[in-house]
Amino acid sequence: MRSSSKSLQDGKVKGETTPVSVLFAVSEIYPWVKTGGLADVACYLPQALREIGMDVRVVVPAYRSLMAQIHDYRVCTETRLPEAGIRYRLLEIMLPDSQVPVYLVDIPELYDRPGGPYTDPGGTEWPDNALRYAQFCRVIVAMTLNQAGLHWHPDLLHCNDWHTGLAPALLKAGGSNQPVVFTIHNLAYQGNFPYEIFRLLRLPAGFWSSESMEFYGSMSFIKGGLVYADRLITVSPSYALEITTPEYGNSMDGLLVHRQETLSGILNGVDYRHWDPRHDPFIWHHYWTDSLDIRRLNKLELQEELGLDRNPDAVLLSHISRLTGQKGIDLILYGLTDLLPDRNVQMVVLGTGESVYETGLLTAASARLGQVAVCMYFNEGLAHRIQASADILLMPSRFEPCGLTQLYALRYGNIPVVCTTGGLADTIIDVNEQTLSAGTASGFRFPDPTTSSLVTAFRRALDMCRSPGPGWHNLLRSAMQKDFSWNNSARRYAVLYDELVRVSPSRPAVQSHRTIPSDPGPVPGW
Ligand code: ADP
């Protein structure tokens, strides 16, 4: 039986939903290619949707680093893009330990390169990223329209972030009624390119309009999603409201106000099979709420691993992030003297990003040997070990669409100190007398992204952590028991899919659609 409820607004899922087949298009996926939380979502949300009966399949580019990790894929099809003439193969593999099929778009000249998904080994963006993701989007559209030679096609297309933003535009401009969901994981990344690139991509001329993908003299991939998708989802309810304001709208707020009827938030979740201190294979000592003393052993191990002073009584601060302005690492750097008032407070930072922050952190670490550890690389296991060892997570984000790091921290008892914005506001309950006695408190919030505000909240946390008595451990217990499992979010997505598929006209197995008036020849000059 299909759902009879329109329940996204009140957050309750009532009734049941019919299985819907979904193509989930995304630019990165854990465990093969990850730069941030998007990869976690691409891995865990489809699994949670499968568990409630949805036929979800993922499509990602076949990057070299990904291909190096897999062997048992199946070649499904080898064909040509009708509009662009480019040849591609679709490979299929199962996501590890899951029932989720993943299609890999194999176009060696675009994806078979060293480095990360978006950058070369030196961290510089690939100059042809517009082409790389435009062709990815063209393949997504072919798959959605059952024109890719697969014996499967989705009822609905679910796109994520700018890399997939052109797909809804191409699909709808081609006359398709196929429902499309577009999830905004971070509005700050828009995929904006100059007119010259728009011309080289040979997109329909009509896309160069302020009603379409033109954006203040550039072409904006994310606008393709924002304008053409049937529903827009942000990864937290607060962020859905925030991005309709000039402060957080990244100049898209006018458009988002216009599309407000279709915009809502569904909070991301945590896969507790992979993030749980009771059985995490990355950590040394497993523990739970009734064995918090064991947790201290992890701190000693981490101090050893990172060259920090071996000191079980030190309060260990942590920060795990892409080191960008968004994450507020500069607020931490400016506040270092207050955040590290004595040798009994230590800090570990795990992250890579802008060189100005990396340099600042290296300077801080060399001035405080044994007290500050800075790890400037990507290491999944270390992220888990830090969560299982540190006492306080500093997350002074200027904006935060959802944030998974604080959700993982809660489960591990690494108490978050967060700026009250976006998903941080939606997930962290501030410590005060009422929330402590009700057992709902989970962290320390501060109102503005300033160093003084951060330091004030941090002092509250430090005082409580150092106070004798059971207060701190009670806070850890209440934080660790919070439930942000993917199941809740998946059920909300399932209701949304169901609504959209129910209202869309039934489609033939093979779609015939208007030809998109783009130039058929291969794109020169790339
Ligand atoms: P965002 O998606 O904005 O990067 P999130 O908090 O939603 O932020 O997700 C970040 C994810 O990336 C988490 O899984 C976190 O553990 C991980 N992460 C970030 N930096 C690193 C790093 N240097 N090494 C390992 N994991 C990292």
Coordinates of C-alpha atoms and ligand atoms in Angstrom, one line a residue:
M1 CA 0.0 0.0 0.0
R2 CA 1.3 3.4 -0.8
S3 CA 1.6 6.1 1.8
S4 CA -1.5 8.1 2.4
S5 CA 0.3 10.7 4.4
K6 CA 2.1 13.9 3.4
S7 CA 4.2 13.8 6.4
L8 CA 7.6 15.4 5.8
Q9 CA 6.7 18.7 7.4
D10 CA 5.8 17.3 10.8
G11 CA 8.6 14.8 10.6
K12 CA 6.3 11.8 11.2
V13 CA 6.2 8.8 8.9
K14 CA 2.8 7.2 8.8
G15 CA 1.5 4.3 6.8
E16 CA 3.6 2.4 4.4
T17 CA 5.4 3.2 1.2
T18 CA 5.6 1.2 -2.0
P19 CA 9.0 0.0 -3.1
V20 CA 10.3 2.6 -5.5
S21 CA 13.4 2.1 -7.8
V22 CA 15.8 5.0 -7.4
L23 CA 19.0 5.9 -9.1
F24 CA 21.2 7.7 -6.5
A25 CA 23.8 9.9 -8.3
V26 CA 26.7 11.1 -6.4
S27 CA 30.4 12.1 -6.9
E28 CA 32.0 10.1 -4.0
I29 CA 31.2 7.1 -1.9
Y30 CA 32.7 5.5 1.2
P31 CA 34.8 3.2 1.4
W32 CA 36.3 3.8 -2.0
V33 CA 36.4 7.6 -2.5
K34 CA 35.8 10.0 0.4
T35 CA 36.6 13.7 0.9
G36 CA 33.8 14.4 3.5
G37 CA 30.4 13.6 4.8
L38 CA 28.9 13.2 1.3
A39 CA 30.7 9.9 0.8
D40 CA 29.3 8.6 4.1
V41 CA 25.8 9.6 3.0
A42 CA 26.2 7.8 -0.4
C43 CA 27.3 4.7 1.4
Y44 CA 24.8 4.5 4.2
L45 CA 21.6 6.1 3.1
P46 CA 21.1 3.7 0.1
Q47 CA 21.7 0.8 2.4
A48 CA 19.1 2.1 4.9
L49 CA 16.7 2.6 2.0
R50 CA 17.3 -0.9 0.7
E51 CA 16.5 -2.2 4.2
I52 CA 13.0 -0.7 4.0
G53 CA 12.4 -2.2 0.6
M54 CA 13.5 0.5 -1.9
D55 CA 15.4 -0.6 -5.0
V56 CA 18.2 1.9 -4.7
R57 CA 21.2 1.8 -7.0
V58 CA 24.1 4.2 -6.9
V59 CA 26.1 5.7 -9.8
V60 CA 29.5 7.3 -9.4
P61 CA 32.5 8.0 -11.8
A62 CA 35.0 5.2 -12.1
Y63 CA 37.9 7.2 -10.6
R64 CA 41.4 5.6 -10.8
S65 CA 41.7 5.5 -7.0
L66 CA 38.3 3.7 -6.8
M67 CA 39.2 1.2 -9.5
A68 CA 42.5 0.4 -7.7
Q69 CA 40.4 -1.0 -4.8
I70 CA 38.0 -3.2 -6.6
H71 CA 38.4 -6.3 -8.8
D72 CA 35.2 -8.2 -9.1
Y73 CA 33.1 -5.8 -11.1
R74 CA 30.9 -6.8 -14.1
V75 CA 30.9 -4.9 -17.3
C76 CA 27.2 -4.1 -18.0
T77 CA 27.3 -2.1 -21.1
E78 CA 29.6 -0.3 -23.5
T79 CA 28.0 2.4 -25.5
R80 CA 28.1 6.0 -26.7
L81 CA 26.4 9.2 -25.4
P82 CA 23.9 10.2 -28.1
E83 CA 24.4 14.0 -27.7
A84 CA 28.2 14.2 -27.0
G85 CA 29.3 11.1 -28.9
I86 CA 31.7 10.1 -26.1
R87 CA 32.1 6.3 -25.4
Y88 CA 31.6 5.0 -21.9
R89 CA 31.3 1.7 -20.1
L90 CA 29.0 1.0 -17.1
L91 CA 30.5 -1.3 -14.6
E92 CA 28.5 -2.9 -11.8
I93 CA 29.8 -3.9 -8.3
M94 CA 28.1 -4.4 -5.0
L95 CA 28.9 -1.9 -2.2
P96 CA 30.8 -4.0 0.4
D97 CA 28.7 -5.8 3.0
S98 CA 25.5 -4.6 1.4
Q99 CA 22.8 -5.3 -1.1
V100 CA 23.4 -2.0 -2.9
P101 CA 24.5 -2.2 -6.6
V102 CA 26.9 0.6 -7.6
Y103 CA 27.3 1.5 -11.3
L104 CA 30.7 3.0 -12.2
V105 CA 30.8 5.3 -15.2
D106 CA 34.0 4.4 -16.9
I107 CA 35.4 7.1 -19.2
P108 CA 39.2 6.8 -18.8
E109 CA 40.1 10.1 -20.4
L110 CA 38.0 11.9 -17.7
Y111 CA 38.4 9.7 -14.5
D112 CA 41.4 7.5 -14.9
R113 CA 43.9 10.0 -13.3
P114 CA 46.0 10.2 -10.1
G115 CA 44.8 12.4 -7.2
G116 CA 41.5 12.9 -5.6
P117 CA 38.1 13.0 -7.2
Y118 CA 38.1 16.8 -7.8
T119 CA 41.8 17.6 -7.7
D120 CA 45.2 16.6 -9.0
P121 CA 47.8 15.0 -6.5
G122 CA 48.9 18.5 -5.6
G123 CA 45.4 19.6 -4.6
T124 CA 44.6 21.8 -7.6
E125 CA 41.2 21.4 -9.1
W126 CA 41.2 19.6 -12.4
P127 CA 40.8 22.3 -15.1
D128 CA 38.2 20.2 -17.0
N129 CA 35.9 19.5 -14.0
A130 CA 33.0 21.0 -15.8
L131 CA 33.4 18.5 -18.6
R132 CA 34.0 15.6 -16.2
Y133 CA 30.8 16.2 -14.4
A134 CA 28.8 17.3 -17.5
Q135 CA 29.5 13.9 -19.1
F136 CA 28.8 12.1 -15.8
C137 CA 25.4 13.9 -15.8
R138 CA 24.7 12.9 -19.4
V139 CA 25.3 9.3 -18.5
I140 CA 23.0 9.7 -15.4
V141 CA 20.3 11.0 -17.8
A142 CA 20.8 8.1 -20.2
M143 CA 20.4 5.6 -17.3
T144 CA 17.3 7.3 -16.0
L145 CA 15.7 7.2 -19.5
N146 CA 16.6 3.6 -20.0
Q147 CA 18.9 4.5 -22.8
A148 CA 22.2 3.2 -21.3
G149 CA 21.7 -0.5 -22.2
L150 CA 20.9 -1.6 -18.7
H151 CA 18.0 -3.9 -18.1
W152 CA 16.9 -1.6 -15.3
H153 CA 15.7 1.9 -15.0
P154 CA 14.6 3.9 -12.0
D155 CA 11.2 5.3 -11.1
L156 CA 13.0 8.3 -9.7
L157 CA 16.3 10.1 -9.9
H158 CA 18.0 11.3 -6.7
C159 CA 20.9 13.7 -7.4
N160 CA 23.3 15.1 -4.8
D161 CA 25.2 18.4 -4.9
W162 CA 26.6 20.4 -7.9
H163 CA 28.4 17.5 -9.6
T164 CA 25.0 16.0 -10.5
G165 CA 23.1 19.3 -10.9
L166 CA 23.1 19.3 -14.7
A167 CA 21.3 16.0 -14.8
P168 CA 17.9 17.3 -13.7
A169 CA 18.2 20.2 -16.1
L170 CA 19.0 17.9 -19.1
L171 CA 16.3 15.5 -18.1
K172 CA 13.5 18.0 -17.7
A173 CA 14.6 20.1 -20.7
G174 CA 14.4 16.9 -22.7
G175 CA 10.7 16.6 -21.8
S176 CA 10.9 13.8 -19.3
N177 CA 8.4 13.7 -16.4
Q178 CA 10.6 11.4 -14.4
P179 CA 10.6 12.7 -10.8
V180 CA 13.8 14.1 -9.5
V181 CA 15.0 14.8 -5.9
F182 CA 18.0 17.0 -5.4
T183 CA 19.7 17.0 -2.1
I184 CA 21.8 20.0 -1.2
H185 CA 24.7 18.8 1.0
N186 CA 26.5 22.1 0.8
L187 CA 25.2 25.2 -1.0
A188 CA 28.7 26.9 -0.9
Y189 CA 30.0 24.5 -3.6
Q190 CA 28.1 25.5 -6.7
G191 CA 30.1 24.3 -9.7
N192 CA 30.2 27.8 -11.3
F193 CA 32.1 28.1 -14.6
P194 CA 32.5 30.9 -17.1
Y195 CA 30.5 31.3 -20.3
E196 CA 33.4 30.0 -22.4
I197 CA 33.0 26.6 -20.7
F198 CA 29.3 26.7 -21.1
R199 CA 29.9 27.1 -24.8
L200 CA 32.4 24.3 -25.0
L201 CA 30.0 22.0 -23.2
R202 CA 27.5 22.5 -26.0
L203 CA 24.6 22.6 -23.6
P204 CA 21.1 23.7 -24.8
A205 CA 21.3 27.5 -25.5
G206 CA 18.2 28.0 -23.4
F207 CA 20.2 27.0 -20.3
W208 CA 22.0 30.4 -20.6
S209 CA 19.2 32.3 -18.9
S210 CA 18.7 33.6 -15.3
E211 CA 15.6 31.3 -15.1
S212 CA 17.9 28.3 -15.9
M213 CA 21.5 27.8 -15.2
E214 CA 23.0 31.2 -15.8
F215 CA 24.1 32.8 -12.5
Y216 CA 25.5 36.3 -12.4
G217 CA 27.4 35.8 -15.7
S218 CA 28.5 32.2 -15.0
M219 CA 27.0 28.8 -15.6
S220 CA 26.1 27.2 -12.3
F221 CA 25.8 23.4 -12.1
I222 CA 24.0 23.5 -8.8
K223 CA 21.3 25.8 -10.3
G224 CA 20.4 22.9 -12.6
G225 CA 19.3 21.0 -9.5
L226 CA 17.8 23.9 -7.7
V227 CA 15.7 25.0 -10.7
Y228 CA 14.6 21.7 -12.3
A229 CA 14.3 19.1 -9.5
D230 CA 10.8 18.4 -8.2
R231 CA 11.9 18.4 -4.6
L232 CA 14.8 20.1 -2.9
I233 CA 16.1 18.5 0.3
T234 CA 18.7 19.9 2.7
V235 CA 20.5 17.6 5.1
S236 CA 19.0 19.3 8.2
P237 CA 15.7 21.3 8.8
S238 CA 17.5 24.4 10.1
Y239 CA 19.7 24.6 7.0
A240 CA 16.6 24.5 4.8
L241 CA 15.4 27.7 6.5
E242 CA 18.9 29.3 6.6
I243 CA 19.6 29.1 2.9
T244 CA 16.5 31.2 2.1
T245 CA 18.3 34.1 3.8
P246 CA 21.0 36.4 2.3
E247 CA 23.3 35.4 5.1
Y248 CA 23.4 31.7 4.2
G249 CA 22.0 31.7 0.7
N250 CA 25.2 32.1 -1.2
S251 CA 23.3 34.4 -3.6
M252 CA 20.8 31.6 -4.3
D253 CA 18.4 32.7 -1.6
G254 CA 16.1 34.5 -4.0
L255 CA 15.7 31.3 -6.1
L256 CA 15.3 29.2 -2.9
V257 CA 12.6 31.5 -1.6
H258 CA 10.9 31.1 -5.0
R259 CA 11.1 27.3 -4.6
Q260 CA 10.3 27.2 -0.9
E261 CA 7.2 25.0 -1.4
T262 CA 9.5 22.3 -2.6
L263 CA 12.2 22.7 -0.1
S264 CA 12.5 20.9 3.2
G265 CA 15.1 19.2 5.5
I266 CA 15.8 15.6 6.2
L267 CA 18.6 15.1 8.8
N268 CA 21.5 12.9 7.9
G269 CA 22.1 9.8 10.0
V270 CA 24.7 7.5 11.4
D271 CA 25.4 3.9 10.6
Y272 CA 26.0 2.5 14.0
R273 CA 27.3 -0.8 12.5
H274 CA 30.4 1.2 11.5
W275 CA 30.4 3.9 14.2
D276 CA 30.0 2.4 17.6
P277 CA 32.7 2.1 20.3
R278 CA 31.4 -1.3 21.4
H279 CA 32.7 -3.0 18.3
D280 CA 34.7 -0.5 16.2
P281 CA 37.6 -2.4 14.6
F282 CA 39.6 0.9 14.3
I283 CA 39.9 1.5 18.0
W284 CA 42.0 -0.2 20.7
H285 CA 39.6 -0.7 23.5
H286 CA 35.9 -1.2 23.2
Y287 CA 33.6 0.5 25.7
W288 CA 30.1 1.6 26.4
T289 CA 28.2 3.7 28.9
D290 CA 28.8 1.2 31.7
S291 CA 32.6 1.0 31.1
L292 CA 33.7 4.6 30.6
D293 CA 36.9 4.0 32.5
I294 CA 38.1 1.8 29.6
R295 CA 37.7 4.9 27.4
R296 CA 40.7 6.5 29.2
L297 CA 42.9 3.6 27.9
N298 CA 42.2 4.8 24.3
K299 CA 43.4 8.2 25.2
L300 CA 46.8 6.8 26.4
E301 CA 47.1 4.8 23.2
L302 CA 46.3 7.9 21.1
Q303 CA 48.8 10.0 23.0
E304 CA 51.4 7.3 22.2
E305 CA 50.4 7.1 18.5
L306 CA 50.6 10.9 18.0
G307 CA 53.5 11.8 20.2
L308 CA 51.5 13.7 22.8
D309 CA 52.6 13.7 26.4
R310 CA 51.4 10.5 28.1
N311 CA 49.0 11.9 30.6
P312 CA 45.7 10.2 31.5
D313 CA 44.5 13.3 33.3
A314 CA 44.9 15.6 30.3
V315 CA 41.7 16.9 28.8
L316 CA 42.0 16.1 25.1
L317 CA 40.4 18.5 22.6
S318 CA 39.8 17.4 19.0
H319 CA 39.0 18.8 15.6
I320 CA 38.4 16.6 12.6
S321 CA 37.5 18.5 9.4
R322 CA 38.2 19.8 5.9
L323 CA 40.3 22.8 6.9
T324 CA 38.2 25.5 5.3
G325 CA 36.8 28.8 6.4
Q326 CA 33.4 27.1 6.9
K327 CA 34.7 24.9 9.7
G328 CA 36.0 27.8 11.8
I329 CA 39.6 26.5 12.3
D330 CA 40.7 30.1 12.4
L331 CA 38.6 30.6 15.5
I332 CA 40.4 27.8 17.2
L333 CA 43.8 29.2 16.1
Y334 CA 43.0 32.7 17.4
G335 CA 41.8 31.2 20.7
L336 CA 44.6 28.8 21.2
T337 CA 46.0 30.5 24.4
D338 CA 42.6 30.2 26.0
L339 CA 41.8 26.8 24.7
L340 CA 45.1 25.4 26.0
P341 CA 45.4 27.2 29.4
D342 CA 47.9 24.6 30.8
R343 CA 49.8 21.4 29.9
N344 CA 46.8 19.4 31.2
V345 CA 44.8 20.3 28.2
Q346 CA 46.0 18.8 24.9
M347 CA 44.7 19.1 21.3
V348 CA 44.6 16.9 18.2
V349 CA 43.6 18.1 14.8
L350 CA 43.0 15.8 11.9
G351 CA 42.3 17.5 8.5
T352 CA 43.5 18.8 5.2
G353 CA 42.6 21.9 3.5
E354 CA 43.6 25.5 2.9
S355 CA 47.3 26.1 3.3
V356 CA 46.9 29.2 5.5
Y357 CA 45.2 27.0 8.1
E358 CA 47.7 24.2 7.7
T359 CA 50.6 26.6 8.2
G360 CA 48.9 28.1 11.3
L361 CA 48.4 24.6 12.8
L362 CA 51.9 23.5 12.1
T363 CA 53.3 26.6 13.8
A364 CA 51.0 25.9 16.8
A365 CA 52.1 22.3 17.0
S366 CA 55.8 23.1 16.8
A367 CA 55.4 25.7 19.6
R368 CA 53.7 23.2 21.8
L369 CA 55.4 19.9 21.3
G370 CA 53.7 17.1 23.2
Q371 CA 50.7 19.2 23.7
V372 CA 49.3 19.7 20.2
A373 CA 49.3 17.0 17.5
V374 CA 48.4 18.0 13.9
C375 CA 47.7 15.3 11.3
M376 CA 47.4 16.7 7.8
Y377 CA 46.2 13.7 5.9
F378 CA 43.1 11.7 5.4
N379 CA 42.9 8.7 7.6
E380 CA 39.5 7.0 8.3
G381 CA 40.9 4.8 11.1
L382 CA 42.5 7.8 12.9
A383 CA 39.2 9.7 12.8
H384 CA 37.6 6.8 14.7
R385 CA 40.4 6.6 17.2
I386 CA 40.3 10.3 17.9
Q387 CA 36.5 10.1 18.5
A388 CA 37.1 7.2 20.9
S389 CA 39.9 9.0 22.9
A390 CA 39.2 12.7 23.0
D391 CA 37.1 14.4 25.6
I392 CA 35.8 17.4 23.7
L393 CA 35.2 18.0 20.0
L394 CA 35.5 21.6 18.8
M395 CA 33.2 22.4 15.9
P396 CA 32.9 26.1 15.5
S397 CA 31.5 26.0 12.0
R398 CA 30.3 29.3 10.5
F399 CA 27.6 27.2 8.8
E400 CA 27.0 23.5 8.8
P401 CA 24.4 21.9 6.5
C402 CA 24.2 18.9 8.8
G403 CA 27.6 17.7 10.1
L404 CA 28.3 14.1 10.7
T405 CA 31.4 14.6 12.9
Q406 CA 29.4 15.8 15.9
L407 CA 27.0 12.9 15.4
Y408 CA 29.8 10.4 15.5
A409 CA 31.3 12.2 18.5
L410 CA 28.1 11.8 20.4
R411 CA 28.1 8.1 20.1
Y412 CA 31.8 7.9 21.2
G413 CA 31.4 10.3 24.2
N414 CA 33.5 13.0 22.7
I415 CA 31.4 15.9 23.8
P416 CA 30.8 18.5 21.1
V417 CA 31.3 22.2 21.6
V418 CA 29.4 23.7 18.6
C419 CA 28.2 26.9 17.0
T420 CA 24.4 27.0 17.0
T421 CA 23.9 26.8 13.2
G422 CA 22.3 24.4 10.7
G423 CA 22.6 20.8 11.6
L424 CA 24.6 21.6 14.8
A425 CA 21.6 23.5 16.1
D426 CA 19.3 20.5 15.2
T427 CA 21.4 17.8 16.8
I428 CA 23.2 19.2 19.9
I429 CA 21.2 20.0 23.1
D430 CA 23.0 22.5 25.2
V431 CA 24.0 21.6 28.8
N432 CA 22.0 23.5 31.4
E433 CA 20.3 22.6 34.7
Q434 CA 17.1 21.5 33.0
T435 CA 18.7 19.4 30.2
L436 CA 21.0 17.8 32.7
S437 CA 18.3 16.8 35.1
A438 CA 16.1 15.6 32.2
G439 CA 19.1 13.6 30.9
T440 CA 18.8 15.2 27.4
A441 CA 21.9 17.3 27.4
S442 CA 24.5 16.4 24.8
G443 CA 27.0 19.3 24.3
F444 CA 27.8 22.9 24.6
R445 CA 26.4 25.5 22.2
F446 CA 27.5 29.0 21.5
P447 CA 25.6 31.6 19.4
D448 CA 28.1 33.3 17.1
P449 CA 31.1 32.1 15.2
T450 CA 33.6 34.2 17.1
T451 CA 36.6 33.2 19.2
S452 CA 35.3 34.7 22.4
S453 CA 32.0 32.9 22.0
L454 CA 33.8 29.6 21.4
V455 CA 36.1 30.1 24.3
T456 CA 33.2 30.9 26.7
A457 CA 31.5 27.7 25.7
F458 CA 34.7 25.7 25.9
R459 CA 35.3 27.0 29.5
R460 CA 31.9 25.7 30.5
A461 CA 32.8 22.3 29.1
L462 CA 36.3 22.3 30.7
D463 CA 34.9 23.2 34.1
M464 CA 32.4 20.5 33.9
C465 CA 34.9 18.0 32.7
R466 CA 37.3 18.8 35.5
S467 CA 34.7 18.9 38.2
P468 CA 34.6 16.0 40.6
G469 CA 31.5 14.0 40.8
P470 CA 29.4 12.1 38.3
G471 CA 28.3 15.1 36.2
W472 CA 30.6 14.6 33.2
H473 CA 30.1 10.9 33.0
N474 CA 26.3 11.4 33.1
L475 CA 26.6 13.8 30.2
L476 CA 28.7 11.2 28.3
R477 CA 26.0 8.6 28.9
S478 CA 23.2 10.9 27.7
A479 CA 25.2 11.9 24.6
M480 CA 26.2 8.3 23.7
Q481 CA 22.6 7.1 23.9
K482 CA 21.3 9.6 21.3
D483 CA 19.8 7.8 18.3
F484 CA 20.5 9.4 14.9
S485 CA 20.3 6.1 13.0
W486 CA 19.8 6.3 9.2
N487 CA 16.6 4.4 9.5
N488 CA 14.7 7.6 10.6
S489 CA 16.0 9.6 7.7
A490 CA 15.5 6.8 5.2
R491 CA 11.9 6.5 6.1
R492 CA 11.4 10.2 5.4
Y493 CA 13.1 9.9 2.0
A494 CA 10.9 6.8 1.3
V495 CA 7.7 8.9 1.9
L496 CA 9.0 11.6 -0.3
Y497 CA 9.9 9.1 -3.1
D498 CA 6.5 7.6 -2.8
E499 CA 4.7 10.9 -3.1
L500 CA 6.6 11.9 -6.1
V501 CA 6.2 8.6 -8.0
R502 CA 2.5 8.4 -7.1
V503 CA 1.8 11.8 -8.8
S504 CA 4.1 11.3 -11.8
P505 CA 2.5 9.8 -14.9
S506 CA 3.3 6.1 -15.6
R507 CA 6.2 5.7 -17.9
P508 CA 7.0 3.2 -20.6
A509 CA 9.9 0.8 -20.0
V510 CA 11.9 2.6 -22.7
Q511 CA 11.4 6.3 -22.7
S512 CA 11.2 8.3 -25.9
H513 CA 12.0 11.9 -25.2
R514 CA 12.5 15.0 -27.1
T515 CA 16.1 15.3 -28.3
I516 CA 18.0 17.9 -26.3
P517 CA 19.2 20.5 -28.8
S518 CA 22.9 20.3 -28.0
D519 CA 25.7 19.9 -30.4
P520 CA 26.3 16.2 -31.3
G521 CA 30.0 16.4 -31.9
P522 CA 32.8 15.6 -29.4
V523 CA 33.8 18.7 -27.5
P524 CA 37.0 20.2 -28.8
G525 CA 39.6 21.9 -26.9
W526 CA 39.6 19.7 -23.7
Ligands
ADP1 P1 31.7 17.8 5.7 O1 30.8 16.9 4.9 O2 31.4 19.2 5.6 O3 33.2 17.5 5.3 P2 30.9 16.2 8.0 O4 31.1 16.5 9.5 O5 29.5 16.1 7.6 O6 31.6 17.4 7.2 O7 31.6 14.9 7.6 C1 33.0 14.8 7.6 C2 33.4 13.4 7.4 O8 34.7 13.3 6.9 C3 33.4 12.6 8.7 O9 33.2 11.2 8.4 C4 34.8 12.8 9.2 O10 35.2 11.8 10.1 C5 35.6 12.7 7.9 N1 36.9 13.4 7.9 C6 37.1 14.7 7.7 N2 38.4 15.0 7.6 C7 39.0 13.8 7.7 C8 40.4 13.3 7.7 N3 41.4 14.2 7.5 N4 40.6 12.0 7.9 C9 39.6 11.1 8.1 N5 38.3 11.5 8.1 C10 38.0 12.8 7.9

